[in-house]
Short mmCIF file of C-alpha atoms in Angstrom, two decimals:
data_model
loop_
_atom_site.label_atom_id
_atom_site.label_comp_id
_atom_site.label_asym_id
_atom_site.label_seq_id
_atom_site.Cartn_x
_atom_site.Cartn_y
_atom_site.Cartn_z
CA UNK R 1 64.78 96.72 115.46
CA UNK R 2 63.60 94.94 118.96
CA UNK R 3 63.29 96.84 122.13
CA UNK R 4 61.88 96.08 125.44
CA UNK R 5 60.67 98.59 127.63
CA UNK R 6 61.16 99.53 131.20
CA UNK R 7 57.74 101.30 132.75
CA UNK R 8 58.18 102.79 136.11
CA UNK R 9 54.72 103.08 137.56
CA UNK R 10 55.60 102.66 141.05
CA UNK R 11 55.01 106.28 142.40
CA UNK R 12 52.17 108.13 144.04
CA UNK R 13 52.29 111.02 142.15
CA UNK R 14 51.89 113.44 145.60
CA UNK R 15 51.45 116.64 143.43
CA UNK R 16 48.39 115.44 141.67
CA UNK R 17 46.78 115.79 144.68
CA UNK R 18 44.20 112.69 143.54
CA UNK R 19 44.01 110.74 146.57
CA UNK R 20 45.39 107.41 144.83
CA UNK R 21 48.05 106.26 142.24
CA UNK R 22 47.82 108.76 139.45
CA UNK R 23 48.61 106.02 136.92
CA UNK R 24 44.82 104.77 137.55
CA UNK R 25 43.58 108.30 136.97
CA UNK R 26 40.62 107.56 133.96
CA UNK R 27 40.98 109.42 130.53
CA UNK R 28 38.34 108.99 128.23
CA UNK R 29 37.26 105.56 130.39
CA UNK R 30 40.67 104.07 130.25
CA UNK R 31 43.77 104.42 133.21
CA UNK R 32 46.71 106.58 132.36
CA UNK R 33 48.80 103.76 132.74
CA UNK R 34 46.65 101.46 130.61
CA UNK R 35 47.41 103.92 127.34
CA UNK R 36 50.39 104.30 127.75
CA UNK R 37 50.90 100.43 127.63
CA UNK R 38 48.85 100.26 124.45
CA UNK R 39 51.32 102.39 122.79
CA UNK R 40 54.05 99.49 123.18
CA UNK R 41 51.59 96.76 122.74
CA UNK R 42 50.62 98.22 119.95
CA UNK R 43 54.29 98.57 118.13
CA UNK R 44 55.94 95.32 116.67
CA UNK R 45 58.88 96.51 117.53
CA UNK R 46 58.43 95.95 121.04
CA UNK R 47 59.06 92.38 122.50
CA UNK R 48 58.19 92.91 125.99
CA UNK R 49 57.00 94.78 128.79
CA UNK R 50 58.77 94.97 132.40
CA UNK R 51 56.11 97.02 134.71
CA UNK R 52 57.50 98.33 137.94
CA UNK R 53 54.89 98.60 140.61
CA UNK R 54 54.69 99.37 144.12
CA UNK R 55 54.24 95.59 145.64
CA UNK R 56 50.24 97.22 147.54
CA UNK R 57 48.89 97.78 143.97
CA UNK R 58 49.95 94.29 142.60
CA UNK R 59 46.66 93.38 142.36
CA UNK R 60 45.41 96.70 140.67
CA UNK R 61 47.90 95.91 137.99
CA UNK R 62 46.89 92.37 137.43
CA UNK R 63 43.21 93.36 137.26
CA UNK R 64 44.12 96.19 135.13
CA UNK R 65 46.61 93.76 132.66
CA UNK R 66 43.97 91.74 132.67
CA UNK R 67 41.23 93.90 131.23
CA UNK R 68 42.85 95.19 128.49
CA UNK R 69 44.75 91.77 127.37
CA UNK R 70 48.21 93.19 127.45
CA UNK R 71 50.17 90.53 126.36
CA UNK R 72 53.64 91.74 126.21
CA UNK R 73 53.69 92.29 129.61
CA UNK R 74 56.54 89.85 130.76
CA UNK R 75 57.34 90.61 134.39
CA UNK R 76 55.74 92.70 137.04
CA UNK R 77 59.19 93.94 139.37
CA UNK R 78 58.93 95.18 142.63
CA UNK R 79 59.59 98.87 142.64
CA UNK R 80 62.11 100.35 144.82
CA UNK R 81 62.79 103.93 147.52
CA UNK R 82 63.41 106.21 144.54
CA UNK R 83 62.62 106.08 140.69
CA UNK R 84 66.34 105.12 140.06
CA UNK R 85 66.17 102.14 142.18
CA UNK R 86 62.88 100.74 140.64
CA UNK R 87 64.04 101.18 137.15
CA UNK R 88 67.13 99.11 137.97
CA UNK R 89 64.87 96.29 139.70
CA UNK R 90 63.36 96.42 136.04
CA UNK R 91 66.73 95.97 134.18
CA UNK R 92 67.81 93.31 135.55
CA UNK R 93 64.63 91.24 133.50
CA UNK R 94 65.51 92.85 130.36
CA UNK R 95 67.41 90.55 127.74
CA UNK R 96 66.90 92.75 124.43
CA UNK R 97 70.30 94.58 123.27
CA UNK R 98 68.38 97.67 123.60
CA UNK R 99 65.94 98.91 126.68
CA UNK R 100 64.00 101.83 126.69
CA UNK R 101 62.97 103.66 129.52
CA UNK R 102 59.23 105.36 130.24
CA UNK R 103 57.49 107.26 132.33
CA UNK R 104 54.18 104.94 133.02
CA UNK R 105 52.70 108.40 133.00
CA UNK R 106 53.41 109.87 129.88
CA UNK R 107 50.80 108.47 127.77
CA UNK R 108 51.22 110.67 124.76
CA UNK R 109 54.56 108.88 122.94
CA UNK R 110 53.97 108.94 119.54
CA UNK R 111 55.24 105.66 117.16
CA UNK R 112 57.28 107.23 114.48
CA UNK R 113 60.32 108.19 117.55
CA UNK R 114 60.55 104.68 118.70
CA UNK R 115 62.01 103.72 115.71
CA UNK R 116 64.45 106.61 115.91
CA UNK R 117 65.15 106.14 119.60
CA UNK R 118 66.32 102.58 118.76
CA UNK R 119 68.39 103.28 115.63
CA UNK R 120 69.82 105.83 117.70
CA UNK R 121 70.68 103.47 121.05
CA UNK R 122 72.09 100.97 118.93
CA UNK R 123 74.42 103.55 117.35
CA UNK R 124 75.26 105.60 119.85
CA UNK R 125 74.63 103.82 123.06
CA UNK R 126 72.05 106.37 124.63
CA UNK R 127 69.65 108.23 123.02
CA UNK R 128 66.72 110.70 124.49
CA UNK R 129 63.71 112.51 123.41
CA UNK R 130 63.33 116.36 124.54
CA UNK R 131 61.96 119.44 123.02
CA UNK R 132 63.31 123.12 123.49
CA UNK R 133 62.44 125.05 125.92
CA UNK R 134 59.41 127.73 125.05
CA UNK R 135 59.59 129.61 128.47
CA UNK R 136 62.26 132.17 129.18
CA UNK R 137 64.06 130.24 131.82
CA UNK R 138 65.70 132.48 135.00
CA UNK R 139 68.19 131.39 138.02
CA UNK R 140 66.28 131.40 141.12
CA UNK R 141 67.46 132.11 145.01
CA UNK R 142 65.43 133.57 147.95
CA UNK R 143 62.73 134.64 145.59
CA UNK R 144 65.39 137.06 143.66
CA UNK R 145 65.99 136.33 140.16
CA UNK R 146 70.02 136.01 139.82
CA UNK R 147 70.26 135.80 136.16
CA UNK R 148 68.22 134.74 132.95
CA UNK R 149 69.73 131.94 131.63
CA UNK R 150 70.58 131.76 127.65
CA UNK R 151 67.52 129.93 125.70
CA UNK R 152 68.91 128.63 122.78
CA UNK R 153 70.86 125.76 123.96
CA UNK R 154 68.13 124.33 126.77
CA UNK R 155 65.91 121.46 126.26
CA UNK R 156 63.47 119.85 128.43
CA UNK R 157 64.09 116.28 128.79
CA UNK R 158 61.08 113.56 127.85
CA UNK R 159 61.11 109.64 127.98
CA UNK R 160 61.27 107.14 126.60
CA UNK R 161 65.26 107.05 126.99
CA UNK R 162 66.96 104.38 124.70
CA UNK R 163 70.08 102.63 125.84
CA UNK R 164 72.13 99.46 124.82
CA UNK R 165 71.12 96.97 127.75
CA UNK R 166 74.94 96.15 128.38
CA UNK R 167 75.58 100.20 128.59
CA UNK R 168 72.83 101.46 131.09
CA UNK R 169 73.37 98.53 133.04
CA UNK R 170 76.70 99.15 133.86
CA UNK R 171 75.72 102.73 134.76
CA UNK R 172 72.97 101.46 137.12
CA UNK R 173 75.55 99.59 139.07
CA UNK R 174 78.45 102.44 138.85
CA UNK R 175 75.24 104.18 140.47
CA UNK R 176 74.45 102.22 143.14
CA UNK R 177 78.22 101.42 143.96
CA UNK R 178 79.00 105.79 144.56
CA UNK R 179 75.64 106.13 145.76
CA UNK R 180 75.22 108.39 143.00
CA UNK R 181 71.41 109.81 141.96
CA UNK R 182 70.50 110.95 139.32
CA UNK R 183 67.46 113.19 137.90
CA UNK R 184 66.85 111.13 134.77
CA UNK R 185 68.37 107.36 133.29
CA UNK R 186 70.64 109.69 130.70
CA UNK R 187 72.51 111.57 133.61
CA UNK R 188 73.91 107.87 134.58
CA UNK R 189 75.09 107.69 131.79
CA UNK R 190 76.65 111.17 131.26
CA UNK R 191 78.52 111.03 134.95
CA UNK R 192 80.72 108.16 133.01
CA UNK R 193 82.17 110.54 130.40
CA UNK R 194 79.41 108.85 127.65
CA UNK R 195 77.64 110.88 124.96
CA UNK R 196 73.81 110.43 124.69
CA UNK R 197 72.42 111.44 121.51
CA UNK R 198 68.76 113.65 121.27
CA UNK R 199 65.66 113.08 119.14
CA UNK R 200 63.79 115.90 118.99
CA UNK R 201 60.61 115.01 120.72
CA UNK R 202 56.76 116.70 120.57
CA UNK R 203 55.50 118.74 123.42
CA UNK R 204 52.40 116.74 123.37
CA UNK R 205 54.13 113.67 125.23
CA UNK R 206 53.73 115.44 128.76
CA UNK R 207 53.89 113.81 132.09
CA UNK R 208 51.19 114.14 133.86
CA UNK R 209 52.32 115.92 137.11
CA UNK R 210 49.52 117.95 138.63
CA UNK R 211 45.95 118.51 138.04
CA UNK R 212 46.38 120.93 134.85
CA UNK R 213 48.41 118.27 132.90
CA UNK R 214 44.78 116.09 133.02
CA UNK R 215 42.69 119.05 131.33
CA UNK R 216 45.68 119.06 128.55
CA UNK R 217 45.21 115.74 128.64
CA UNK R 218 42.13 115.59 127.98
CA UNK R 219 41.77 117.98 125.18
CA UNK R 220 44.90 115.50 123.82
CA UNK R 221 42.80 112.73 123.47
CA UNK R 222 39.46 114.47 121.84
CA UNK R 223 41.68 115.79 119.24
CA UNK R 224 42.97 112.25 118.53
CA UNK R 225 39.80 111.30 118.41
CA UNK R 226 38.39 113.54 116.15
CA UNK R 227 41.14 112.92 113.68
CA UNK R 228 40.50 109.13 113.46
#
């Protein structure tokens, strides 16, 4: 089943603390954002690539597109204020039935979920990836623990997200018209009464955050080398 693919990339990434867009932090010689294209290059699946920049790094991007012949990059959109409002300058180019959505830094995504995400956005409507929580999670005010929350039920969210085109659109704009933000794509969808379904994920498709998530990183990518 077709897809096209949404790819946020347009934000500095303030907590990594690097000095420039984290997406053009080097792994192993190659930008973060450049493997996590190859993942969607790579799969047949995928007919196209909309890349959401900030408008100062256009030329970054080209040069970077460029390099590594990514060819199913179809349009470069302008991104917008906040994460929500870039992704839906990104929509708005996509014409497959189903879109998925991705963190341009979360490099990790493995190819036998994509598959699943789709069958599951087609079906459903909205579909996720996310993994259960590890951590004992507590409620937090004025540096006083209020209560530890129940574990069994809590799972940290991941990208890609999978929705029918027609369906997340429609959120985007129910969004924009209640000013409504949300802290992932699937909440839009949830605030309209809508179900969105869960693959279970792998806790090696991290985003990289802060400067610990590149020494996991890291150690990702030598294992995946040493198993080729």
């Amino acid at each position: 089943m077709n897809y096209e693919v949404v790819i946020p990339a347009a934000g500095q990434g303030k907590r990594m603390n690097a000095g420039m867009n984290k997406q053009f932090i080097e792994l192993e010689g190659k930008p973060v954002i450049a493997h996590t294209l190859a993942v969607f290059e790579e799969d047949p699946a995928c007919s196209g690539i909309i890349l959401v920049i900030n408008e100062a790094e256009r030329g970054e991007f080209m040069n970077m597109i460029q390099r590594f012949s990514f060819s199913k990059v179809k349009k470069i959109a302008s991104g917008g204020a906040e994460r929500q409002e870039s992704v839906y300058n990104g929509l708005k180019y996509a014409s497959e039935p189903i879109v998925f959505i991705h963190d341009g830094a979360r490099p990790f995504i493995e190819y036998p979920v994509l598959q699943d995400l789709a069958a599951a956005a087609e079906r459903e409507g909205a579909a996720t990836l996310a993994v259960p929580v590890k951590d004992t999670i507590k409620r937090v005010e004025h540096g006083e623990v209020l209560e530890t929350v129940e574990r069994s039920s809590l799972w940290a969210v991941q990208t890609p997200q999978a929705f029918r085109l027609s369906a997340i659109l429609h959120a985007h704009d129910a969004a924009e018209r209640d000013h409504y933000q949300g802290t992932d794509d699937a909440s839009l969808i949830e605030r309209l009464g809508q179900k969105v379904h869960v693959i279970t994920g792998t806790y090696a498709n991290l985003k990289l955050t802060t400067p610990e998530d590149l020494l996991i990183a890291d150690a990702i990518l030598k294992q995946r080398k040493g198993e080729e």
